[in-house]
Structure formats: C-alpha cells, structure tokens
Coordinates of C-alpha atoms and ligand atoms in Angstrom, one line a residue:
M1 CA 104.1 69.3 85.2
A2 CA 102.3 72.3 85.5
P3 CA 103.1 75.2 88.0
V4 CA 101.6 75.5 91.2
S5 CA 99.5 78.4 91.3
G6 CA 98.8 80.3 94.5
A7 CA 99.2 78.1 97.9
V8 CA 100.2 81.6 99.5
S9 CA 103.6 82.2 97.8
H10 CA 106.6 79.9 96.5
W11 CA 108.5 81.1 99.6
F12 CA 106.6 78.8 101.7
E13 CA 107.9 75.1 101.0
T14 CA 105.0 74.1 103.4
L15 CA 102.2 76.2 105.0
P16 CA 102.7 76.6 108.7
T17 CA 100.5 75.3 111.5
P18 CA 98.7 78.3 112.6
R19 CA 99.2 79.7 116.0
P20 CA 95.6 79.5 118.1
S21 CA 93.4 82.3 117.6
L22 CA 92.4 84.8 120.3
P23 CA 90.6 82.9 123.4
G24 CA 87.7 84.8 124.2
D25 CA 88.1 88.8 125.5
R26 CA 91.6 89.7 126.5
D27 CA 93.3 93.0 127.5
A28 CA 96.7 94.2 126.6
D29 CA 98.4 97.3 126.5
V30 CA 99.1 97.3 122.7
C31 CA 97.2 95.4 120.2
I32 CA 98.4 95.2 116.9
V33 CA 96.2 94.3 113.7
G34 CA 98.3 92.3 111.1
A35 CA 101.3 90.2 111.6
G36 CA 103.2 91.4 108.5
Y37 CA 106.5 93.3 108.6
T38 CA 104.7 96.4 109.8
G39 CA 103.0 94.6 112.9
L40 CA 105.8 92.7 113.9
W41 CA 108.1 95.5 113.7
T42 CA 106.5 97.9 115.4
A43 CA 106.1 95.0 118.1
Y44 CA 109.6 94.2 117.7
Y45 CA 110.8 97.9 118.9
L46 CA 108.1 98.8 121.3
K47 CA 108.9 95.4 123.4
R48 CA 112.8 96.1 123.1
A49 CA 112.1 99.8 124.3
D50 CA 109.8 98.9 127.0
P51 CA 109.8 95.4 128.0
G52 CA 107.2 95.6 130.4
L53 CA 104.5 96.2 127.7
R54 CA 101.7 93.6 127.1
I55 CA 101.7 93.3 123.5
S56 CA 99.2 91.2 121.8
V57 CA 99.3 90.8 117.7
V58 CA 96.1 89.8 115.9
E59 CA 96.3 88.1 112.6
A60 CA 93.3 87.1 110.4
R61 CA 95.4 83.9 109.1
F62 CA 99.0 83.6 109.9
A63 CA 102.3 85.3 110.3
G64 CA 103.3 86.3 106.8
F65 CA 99.9 85.6 104.7
G66 CA 100.0 88.9 103.4
A67 CA 102.4 90.7 100.9
S68 CA 105.1 90.0 103.3
G69 CA 105.5 86.3 102.8
R70 CA 104.9 86.8 98.9
N71 CA 107.1 89.7 97.8
G72 CA 110.1 89.9 95.6
G73 CA 112.2 90.2 98.2
W74 CA 114.0 93.4 97.2
L75 CA 115.0 95.1 100.8
S76 CA 115.6 98.3 98.9
G77 CA 115.9 101.9 100.1
L78 CA 113.3 102.8 97.1
P79 CA 110.7 105.5 98.8
P80 CA 107.6 104.4 99.5
G81 CA 106.1 107.8 98.5
H82 CA 106.3 110.8 96.4
R83 CA 109.7 112.6 97.3
E84 CA 108.5 115.9 95.4
L85 CA 104.9 115.8 96.8
L86 CA 106.5 115.6 100.4
A87 CA 109.1 117.9 99.7
E88 CA 106.4 120.6 98.4
Q89 CA 104.8 120.0 102.0
H90 CA 107.8 119.5 104.3
G91 CA 111.0 120.9 102.6
R92 CA 113.9 119.1 100.8
D93 CA 116.1 118.3 103.8
G94 CA 113.1 116.2 105.5
V95 CA 112.8 114.3 102.2
I96 CA 116.6 113.9 101.9
A97 CA 116.8 112.4 105.5
W98 CA 114.0 110.1 104.9
Q99 CA 115.8 108.8 101.9
R100 CA 118.8 108.7 104.0
M101 CA 117.0 107.0 107.3
L102 CA 115.5 104.4 104.2
D103 CA 118.7 103.3 102.9
A104 CA 120.0 102.9 106.2
A105 CA 117.1 101.0 107.5
V106 CA 118.6 98.0 105.0
D107 CA 121.4 97.5 107.1
E108 CA 119.2 97.8 110.4
V109 CA 117.3 94.8 109.2
I110 CA 120.3 93.1 108.0
D111 CA 121.9 93.8 111.8
V112 CA 118.6 92.7 113.5
A113 CA 118.5 89.5 111.4
A114 CA 122.0 88.7 112.2
R115 CA 121.7 89.5 115.9
D116 CA 118.3 87.9 116.6
G117 CA 119.3 84.6 114.8
I118 CA 116.9 85.2 111.6
D119 CA 118.2 83.3 108.4
A120 CA 116.4 84.9 105.4
D121 CA 118.8 84.3 103.1
I122 CA 120.1 87.9 102.8
V123 CA 122.8 88.9 100.5
K124 CA 123.6 92.7 100.2
G125 CA 124.5 92.6 96.6
G126 CA 122.7 96.1 95.5
N127 CA 120.2 96.5 92.9
L128 CA 120.8 96.1 89.2
E129 CA 118.4 98.4 86.9
V130 CA 118.6 98.0 83.1
A131 CA 117.3 99.8 80.4
R132 CA 116.4 97.9 77.4
N133 CA 115.7 100.8 74.3
P134 CA 116.6 104.6 74.2
A135 CA 113.6 105.8 76.0
Q136 CA 114.3 103.4 78.9
A137 CA 117.9 104.7 79.2
K138 CA 116.9 108.1 78.8
R139 CA 114.4 107.4 82.0
L140 CA 117.3 105.5 83.8
R141 CA 119.4 108.5 83.4
A142 CA 117.1 110.9 84.8
E143 CA 116.1 108.4 87.6
V144 CA 119.8 108.3 88.7
E145 CA 120.4 112.3 88.5
E146 CA 116.9 112.2 90.5
D147 CA 118.2 109.7 93.2
R148 CA 121.3 111.7 93.8
R149 CA 119.5 114.8 94.2
W150 CA 117.4 113.2 97.2
G151 CA 120.7 111.9 98.9
V152 CA 121.0 108.3 97.9
D153 CA 124.8 107.9 97.7
G154 CA 127.0 105.5 95.8
I155 CA 124.4 105.3 92.9
E156 CA 126.1 104.8 89.4
L157 CA 125.7 104.2 85.7
L158 CA 127.0 101.1 84.1
S159 CA 127.3 101.3 80.3
A160 CA 126.0 97.9 78.5
A161 CA 128.6 96.0 78.4
E162 CA 128.8 96.6 82.4
A163 CA 125.5 95.8 83.2
A164 CA 125.6 92.6 81.2
D165 CA 128.6 91.6 82.9
R166 CA 126.5 91.5 86.2
V167 CA 123.7 89.8 84.8
A168 CA 123.4 89.0 81.0
V169 CA 120.3 90.7 80.3
D170 CA 119.0 90.6 76.4
S171 CA 119.4 94.1 74.7
V172 CA 120.5 95.9 77.5
V173 CA 121.5 99.4 76.2
L174 CA 122.5 101.4 80.0
G175 CA 122.5 100.1 83.4
A176 CA 122.6 101.9 86.8
F177 CA 123.7 99.8 90.1
N178 CA 122.4 101.2 93.6
P179 CA 124.1 99.6 96.8
H180 CA 121.8 100.2 99.1
C181 CA 119.4 97.0 98.8
A182 CA 119.6 93.2 99.5
R183 CA 117.9 90.4 98.1
I184 CA 115.9 88.5 100.7
Q185 CA 114.0 85.3 101.6
P186 CA 110.5 87.0 102.4
A187 CA 108.7 84.4 104.3
K188 CA 112.1 83.4 106.0
L189 CA 112.1 87.0 107.2
V190 CA 108.5 87.5 108.5
R191 CA 108.3 84.0 110.1
G192 CA 111.8 84.7 111.9
L193 CA 110.6 88.0 113.0
A194 CA 107.7 86.3 114.4
E195 CA 109.6 83.9 116.4
V196 CA 111.8 86.5 118.0
V197 CA 109.1 89.0 119.2
E198 CA 107.3 86.0 120.7
R199 CA 110.9 84.9 122.2
L200 CA 110.6 88.9 123.8
G201 CA 107.4 88.0 125.3
V202 CA 104.9 89.2 122.4
T203 CA 101.6 87.1 122.1
I204 CA 100.7 86.1 118.6
Y205 CA 96.9 85.3 118.0
E206 CA 96.5 83.8 114.4
Q207 CA 93.3 82.8 112.6
S208 CA 91.7 85.6 114.2
P209 CA 90.1 88.5 111.9
V210 CA 89.4 91.5 113.2
T211 CA 86.2 92.8 112.2
A212 CA 86.0 96.4 113.6
I213 CA 88.4 98.9 115.5
A214 CA 87.2 101.2 118.0
P215 CA 88.8 103.3 120.7
G216 CA 90.0 100.8 123.0
R217 CA 88.9 97.7 121.1
A218 CA 89.4 95.1 118.2
E219 CA 86.9 93.1 117.5
T220 CA 87.0 89.2 116.3
P221 CA 84.6 86.6 116.1
H222 CA 86.3 84.8 118.9
G223 CA 86.3 88.0 121.5
V224 CA 87.7 91.7 122.1
L225 CA 91.0 92.7 122.7
R226 CA 90.6 95.5 124.7
A227 CA 93.9 97.8 124.7
P228 CA 94.4 101.8 125.1
V229 CA 96.5 101.4 121.7
I230 CA 95.4 99.8 118.6
L231 CA 97.7 100.0 115.5
R232 CA 96.5 99.0 112.4
A233 CA 98.9 97.1 110.1
T234 CA 97.0 95.5 107.4
E235 CA 98.3 97.3 104.6
G236 CA 96.8 95.8 101.4
F237 CA 94.0 94.3 102.9
T238 CA 93.0 97.8 104.4
A239 CA 90.0 97.9 102.2
R240 CA 88.1 95.0 103.4
M241 CA 87.8 96.8 106.8
P242 CA 84.6 98.7 108.1
G243 CA 84.7 102.5 106.4
L244 CA 88.2 102.1 104.8
R245 CA 87.0 100.8 101.4
R246 CA 88.7 103.8 99.7
R247 CA 91.6 104.3 101.6
W248 CA 94.2 102.4 100.1
L249 CA 93.7 100.8 96.8
P250 CA 94.9 96.8 97.1
M251 CA 97.2 96.7 94.2
N252 CA 97.9 92.8 92.9
S253 CA 101.2 92.0 92.0
A254 CA 102.1 88.5 90.7
M255 CA 105.4 86.4 90.6
I256 CA 106.7 83.2 89.2
A257 CA 109.6 81.2 90.3
T258 CA 111.4 78.7 87.7
E259 CA 112.6 75.4 88.6
P260 CA 116.4 75.7 89.8
L261 CA 118.6 76.5 86.9
P262 CA 121.6 74.5 85.6
Q263 CA 125.1 75.3 86.4
R264 CA 125.6 75.7 82.5
V265 CA 122.7 78.3 82.4
W266 CA 124.1 80.1 85.5
D267 CA 127.6 80.2 83.9
N268 CA 125.6 81.8 80.9
I269 CA 123.8 84.2 82.9
G270 CA 126.2 85.4 85.5
W271 CA 124.4 87.1 88.1
V272 CA 127.3 85.9 90.6
G273 CA 126.7 89.2 92.8
R274 CA 123.2 88.3 93.7
E275 CA 121.9 91.5 92.8
T276 CA 118.2 92.3 92.6
L277 CA 116.9 93.0 89.1
G278 CA 114.5 95.3 87.5
D279 CA 114.2 97.4 84.3
L280 CA 112.6 100.6 83.6
A281 CA 109.5 99.4 81.3
H282 CA 106.3 101.2 82.6
G283 CA 104.9 97.6 83.2
F284 CA 108.4 96.9 84.9
F285 CA 109.3 93.4 86.4
Y286 CA 111.7 92.8 89.3
A287 CA 113.5 89.7 90.1
Q288 CA 116.1 87.8 92.5
R289 CA 118.3 85.2 91.8
T290 CA 117.4 82.7 95.0
A291 CA 119.5 81.0 97.5
D292 CA 118.6 77.6 95.9
G293 CA 119.4 78.9 92.4
R294 CA 116.1 79.8 90.8
I295 CA 114.8 82.7 89.4
A296 CA 112.0 84.6 90.9
L297 CA 110.6 87.4 88.6
G298 CA 107.5 89.5 89.5
G299 CA 105.2 91.8 87.7
R300 CA 101.7 93.9 87.4
A301 CA 99.8 91.0 85.3
V302 CA 96.0 92.1 86.5
P303 CA 96.9 95.2 88.5
Y304 CA 93.3 95.7 90.2
R305 CA 90.2 93.8 91.0
Y306 CA 86.9 95.6 90.9
A307 CA 85.9 96.8 94.2
S308 CA 89.4 96.3 95.8
G309 CA 88.8 92.5 95.2
I310 CA 91.8 90.3 96.6
D311 CA 93.0 87.2 95.7
R312 CA 92.6 83.6 97.1
D313 CA 95.7 82.2 98.8
G314 CA 97.5 83.7 96.1
A315 CA 96.0 81.9 93.2
V316 CA 96.8 83.0 89.9
G317 CA 95.6 82.4 86.4
Q318 CA 97.4 80.3 83.6
D319 CA 97.5 83.5 81.5
T320 CA 99.3 85.6 84.2
I321 CA 102.0 82.7 84.4
D322 CA 102.2 82.8 80.6
Y323 CA 102.5 86.6 80.9
L324 CA 105.5 86.7 83.3
T325 CA 107.1 83.6 81.5
G326 CA 107.3 85.6 78.2
V327 CA 108.5 88.7 80.0
L328 CA 111.4 86.1 81.7
R329 CA 112.1 84.7 78.4
T330 CA 112.5 87.8 76.8
V331 CA 114.9 89.5 79.1
L332 CA 116.8 86.4 79.9
P333 CA 116.6 84.0 76.8
Q334 CA 118.6 81.5 78.5
T335 CA 116.2 80.4 80.5
R336 CA 114.0 78.8 77.8
G337 CA 113.4 75.5 78.4
V338 CA 113.6 75.8 82.2
P339 CA 110.5 75.0 83.8
I340 CA 108.2 77.1 85.6
A341 CA 107.5 75.9 89.1
H342 CA 105.1 78.2 91.0
G343 CA 102.8 81.3 90.1
W344 CA 101.4 83.5 92.7
C345 CA 100.0 87.2 93.8
G346 CA 99.3 89.4 96.4
V347 CA 98.2 92.7 97.4
L348 CA 100.1 95.5 98.1
A349 CA 98.7 99.0 99.3
V350 CA 98.6 102.2 97.0
P351 CA 97.2 105.7 98.5
R352 CA 95.6 108.1 96.0
D353 CA 98.7 110.3 95.9
W354 CA 100.8 107.2 95.9
T355 CA 102.7 108.2 99.1
G356 CA 102.6 106.1 102.6
T357 CA 102.2 107.1 105.9
V358 CA 102.6 106.2 109.4
R359 CA 100.1 107.9 112.1
F360 CA 99.2 107.8 115.6
D361 CA 96.5 109.7 117.3
P362 CA 97.3 110.0 120.9
V363 CA 93.6 110.9 121.7
T364 CA 91.9 107.7 120.1
G365 CA 94.9 105.6 120.7
I366 CA 94.4 104.4 117.0
G367 CA 97.5 104.2 114.7
E368 CA 98.5 102.9 111.5
A369 CA 101.1 102.5 109.1
G370 CA 101.1 101.5 105.4
G371 CA 100.4 102.7 101.6
Y372 CA 104.0 101.6 100.6
V373 CA 102.9 101.5 96.8
G374 CA 105.3 98.1 96.5
H375 CA 108.3 99.4 98.6
G376 CA 107.4 98.3 101.8
V377 CA 109.8 95.6 102.8
T378 CA 112.7 98.4 104.1
A379 CA 109.9 100.8 104.4
A380 CA 108.0 98.6 107.2
N381 CA 111.0 98.2 109.4
L382 CA 111.3 102.5 109.3
A383 CA 107.3 102.7 109.9
G384 CA 107.8 100.1 112.7
R385 CA 110.4 101.8 114.5
T386 CA 108.5 105.1 114.1
L387 CA 105.3 103.9 115.1
A388 CA 106.9 102.5 118.2
D389 CA 108.3 106.4 118.9
L390 CA 104.6 107.6 118.5
V391 CA 103.0 105.2 120.9
L392 CA 105.8 105.7 123.6
K393 CA 105.5 109.5 123.1
R394 CA 109.0 110.2 122.1
S395 CA 110.0 113.1 119.5
T396 CA 112.9 111.9 117.9
A397 CA 114.3 112.1 114.0
L398 CA 112.0 109.1 113.3
T399 CA 109.0 111.1 114.3
A400 CA 110.2 114.0 112.6
L401 CA 110.1 112.4 108.9
P402 CA 107.6 114.4 106.4
W403 CA 105.6 111.0 105.9
V404 CA 104.1 110.9 109.4
E405 CA 100.8 112.0 109.7
H406 CA 100.7 112.2 106.2
R407 CA 97.1 112.0 104.7
S408 CA 96.1 111.4 101.2
K409 CA 92.6 111.9 99.6
A410 CA 90.3 108.9 99.4
W411 CA 90.0 106.8 95.9
E412 CA 87.1 107.5 93.4
P413 CA 84.1 105.5 93.9
E414 CA 83.6 102.1 91.7
P415 CA 83.5 101.8 88.8
L416 CA 85.2 104.8 88.3
R417 CA 88.1 103.6 90.4
W418 CA 88.3 100.1 88.0
L419 CA 88.0 101.9 85.0
G420 CA 90.8 104.3 86.1
V421 CA 93.4 102.0 86.9
R422 CA 92.4 99.4 83.9
G423 CA 92.7 102.8 81.6
L424 CA 96.1 103.7 83.1
Y425 CA 97.6 100.4 82.8
T426 CA 96.5 100.0 79.5
A427 CA 98.4 103.1 78.7
Y428 CA 101.2 101.9 80.2
K429 CA 101.0 98.8 77.7
I430 CA 100.6 100.9 74.7
A431 CA 103.6 102.9 75.7
D432 CA 105.9 100.2 76.3
R433 CA 105.0 99.0 72.9
H434 CA 105.7 102.4 71.3
E435 CA 109.2 102.5 73.0
A436 CA 110.2 98.9 72.0
G437 CA 110.0 100.9 68.5
G438 CA 113.4 102.7 69.6
R439 CA 111.5 106.1 70.3
A440 CA 114.1 108.4 72.2
A441 CA 111.8 109.4 75.1
T442 CA 109.2 108.1 77.0
S443 CA 106.3 108.1 75.3
P444 CA 103.5 110.5 75.8
V445 CA 101.0 108.3 76.6
A446 CA 102.9 107.3 79.6
R447 CA 103.7 110.9 80.6
L448 CA 99.7 111.5 80.7
A449 CA 99.2 108.3 82.6
D450 CA 102.5 109.7 85.2
L451 CA 100.4 112.7 85.6
I452 CA 97.3 111.2 86.8
T453 CA 99.1 108.1 89.0
R454 CA 101.5 110.2 90.9
R455 CA 99.5 113.4 91.5
P456 CA 96.3 113.8 94.3
Ligands
FAD501 C1 104.2 90.2 94.6 C2 104.4 91.4 95.7 C3 106.1 91.5 95.3 C4 106.6 92.5 96.1 N1 107.8 92.8 96.0 C5 108.2 93.8 97.0 C6 109.8 94.0 96.9 O1 110.5 93.2 96.3 N2 110.5 95.0 97.7 C7 109.3 96.0 98.3 O2 110.0 96.6 99.3 N3 108.3 95.5 98.6 C8 107.7 94.7 97.8 N4 106.3 94.3 97.7 C9 105.3 95.0 98.9 C10 105.6 94.2 100.5 O3 105.8 93.3 100.2 C11 105.0 95.0 101.3 O4 104.5 96.4 101.0 C12 105.1 94.7 102.6 O5 105.2 93.4 102.9 C13 103.5 95.3 103.6 O6 103.9 94.5 104.7 P1 102.8 94.8 105.8 O7 103.1 94.2 107.3 O8 102.6 96.2 105.8 O9 101.6 94.1 105.2 P2 101.0 92.7 104.7 O10 102.5 91.8 104.9 O11 100.3 92.3 103.7 O12 100.4 92.0 106.0 C14 99.3 92.6 106.7 C15 98.8 91.5 107.3 O13 97.3 91.8 107.9 C16 96.5 90.6 108.4 N5 95.0 91.0 108.3 C17 94.6 91.2 107.1 N6 93.2 91.9 107.6 C18 93.2 91.5 108.7 C19 92.3 91.5 109.8 N7 91.2 92.1 109.4 N8 92.5 91.3 110.9 C20 93.5 91.0 111.4 N9 94.5 90.6 110.6 C21 94.4 91.0 109.2 C22 96.9 89.9 106.8 O14 96.8 88.5 106.8 C23 98.3 90.0 106.7 O15 99.0 89.0 107.4 C24 105.4 93.6 97.1 C25 104.1 93.0 97.2 C26 103.5 91.9 96.6 C27 102.1 91.7 96.7

C-alpha cells in the first residue's frame, strides 16, 4: 500500500475534533497566539505563577497543528541558536548558563509530564550521533570538544564498535553519546499540555486564525480578543503574519515512519536504549525508535518553498518519501523490506543569524518567542518560562539569558531568499558527496556555505 502523505503527521492517529472558535469579541489579561509548545508552555507557567490571570490562547487550526505535532521527538538540550554569536555579544558565561538551562529543561519537561499526567511515550535514552565517513568523524570530534567547552556535561565519544553496539548503523566510523536527550511522541506532549492548561483555567480557542496583532488586540475573522498583553507563538508560520514576511524563514523538514519492524529486525538493529539517532552529514537525518516499534526518520528534503510558502496539512510528494526512504535503507539496511507507512512535513523558523529569541516589550505589551532553528522541543519550554517571567516583570536567571531580546536582521527579499537557500542546500549536497568519497576533512564547499548560513 502507498504510504499516507500529510494528514498533519503520523503522530496523530486521528485528527482531533477542534475546540470552538472565538465566539465574538472577548477580553483577557493575556492573549497567546498559537497553540504549539511555545504558546502552551507560556500559558502553563503564567497560570501556575498567577492563577488569577485570565489567559486565552487563540489557534488557527488546533493545538499541535504546527511543528509541535509533527516533529522528530528529540527533547534535547541542543541550542536554538549560535553560541559564538551570543558569546561575542553577552560573554561566555551567559551562554554556558543558557546551555546548562537547556539541558536542565529536558528534565523539567519530563517532570511536568509526570506530575501533570501527560503520557508522551517519554524515554530519556540520550542522543547518539554517528559519523559515517572520515570528514564526519572529524566534525564529530570537534563538535564534542565544543559542546564540552559550552558546558554540556557527560558527553562522550564512542568507538565505531561501541556506537554500533547501541544501534547497528551501517559504516559507522565514530559515535558520540549525549545524555541530555529524551525520545517523545510529539503530538501526545502538545495535546496533553493543552489539556493540562485548560484544567488550570486557560481558555483555548481553535479554528481562529489571527489576522492582525496591535497593542491591546488580536483580530480574527470571528472577533477581536482584547488584552493588554499579546504574545505571538507562531514560529514557522510567522512569515504569514502582516509585516513579518522576512522575519523568520519557514524552513521545511520532512519525515517518514515505517510500519512496525518485526522483532527479528529489531534483534539485528539493537537500539534497546531508545536513544535518538542522527548523523553528521550536511544534509543530516534525525530518527527515533517509536513506542510502537517503528522508525521515524526525518531530514531536509525540500528545505524552502518560494516566498515563504507552507505545506498543506503536511502533505509531501513521493519524491520526498523516496529520498528519506533511501536515507533509511542506507543507514539501516536491515530495514529493507519494511514498508513505509507515512510521510509528512512541517515548518520550523530560522532567523537570518540562525539564533532564536524571547522578547517582550512592556510598553506595547507585545511579546514573542521562536526562531529555534529546528531545536524547539526543549527550547520552547525554556522560552515559555522566560516569557512568563518577562510578562510578570520578574528579573530572574531566565530573563538574564543571552537570547532574551536578541534581534536578527531581516531575510533578503525574493527571489534572493529562495536562490540563496536553494544554492546553500545544493552546496551541502555536493559536499556530502565529496565527503562520502573518503575526504579526511569537511569539504570546502560546505565550509563556505556554513559561513553564509551561520553569520548575519
Ligand atoms: C518535521 C520537523 C521535525 C522537527 N524535529 C525536531 C526535533 O526532533 N527536536 C526539536 O527540538 N525540534 C524539532 N523541530 C522543531 C520544533 O518542532 C519546533 O521548533 C517547535 O515545535 C516550535 O513550537 P512552537 O509552538 O513555537 O511552534 P508550532 O508548533 O509551529 O506552533 C505554532 C502554532 O501557531 C498556529 N498559528 C500560526 N499562525 C497563526 C495565526 N495567524 N493565528 C493563530 N494561530 C496561528 C499554528 O497553527 C501552530 O499551531 C522539528 C520541526 C519539524 C517541522
């Protein structure tokens, strides 16, 4: 049978019946636009801190419709931004504190899920990165050194045999294990969180796209939500809001899920620790072993659509499914013959300097968080807690973190934006081919592309 395409993502067994939309004009103390992890964590921490606050979340479709219901399920401490860039602006100590808080936020999510009864198939098995050629191995060594310098504790290099012993990936030459990562079922986390905040007294309006935000008001086709505080939590969809087209690039990421693997194939692969798994290719993959015995694997098939275009409910072409299936079969040849059940995609936000932000302007009452460059599952928790402190005018360790009030310049106008991103990803593909040939170091084509992507 042909794999299902889209239907938002494999993580929804059936799509939820949406909650009612905004029933005309309403007032609140805080209005949050977007019911993904960022919006819901912000609502959660605000309500916990001040149960009297009237908080409304206004969502275009349904809670978890965006990347929060479609992602790879890496609850990792990977930084949603450029550590060197932030260190140049704010000093090394602040960035080390940020990294430590990101790692600690992995446990915070796990603790809240346990305390508030969210079953999201969470297993904290760490993250296994594998290098599959000498150039990747050189990058992996450098990455581990760098992570240690930025305060990541407990990260270790693994020999090829040690790495393959965890997950029998083909042609591994080196591995690295980072303990600060858990596998989650993304949609279960975001849907569970929506239920928890509702129980705390937050109102969620679904099917209510916000068409304009101004101080004190968020407009929808059904009415206006008036509130002195308006927080935008629309990440990869932000470019669709008026005036924000060049703010954050909606980067596309696509995934496939296999049918459940037979036990004999699992016996061959291992993966008993449920680590999240990725590689060091420039066109990298990310994967997890799901609770029901499938492999879900993602990568950047079509990285960017002209004029910040966005998919329709996660639909992907057969070419994308074929590409990701090819990656899966190459990395884990044991899966040959296991059918692919589903393919889907979604958008994440990439700022021009590849660095996310949490911002709140007490004068206008407008705030936002996002731009997590594909590392938003944990970062959204830290951002939500931070936005809550900013709104409540609390000066805390969170509000002192270097990404708070960070500003990136706008992306180039089209067609430059499209040509640039397309050019970069072509360069990365060429570099991966160079490196697969056995080069000892990163291809110069990739080094040039890195310079362009990572810097303002
Ligand atoms: C395929 C894929 C794989 C990924 N894998 C990982 C991973 O493994 N680990 C990781 O850390 N990160 C991963 N990411 C990134 C991560 O999922 C996101 O950074 C994170 O979910 C962002 O959460 P959010 O709440 O800010 O945004 P979203 O979850 O995108 O939520 C935004 C919400 O806003 C709503 N919205 C948009 N416009 C409006 C409007 N005008 N009015 C009202 N509502 C609106 C949307 O419908 C949506 O529900 C992945 C992303 C994708 C797409």
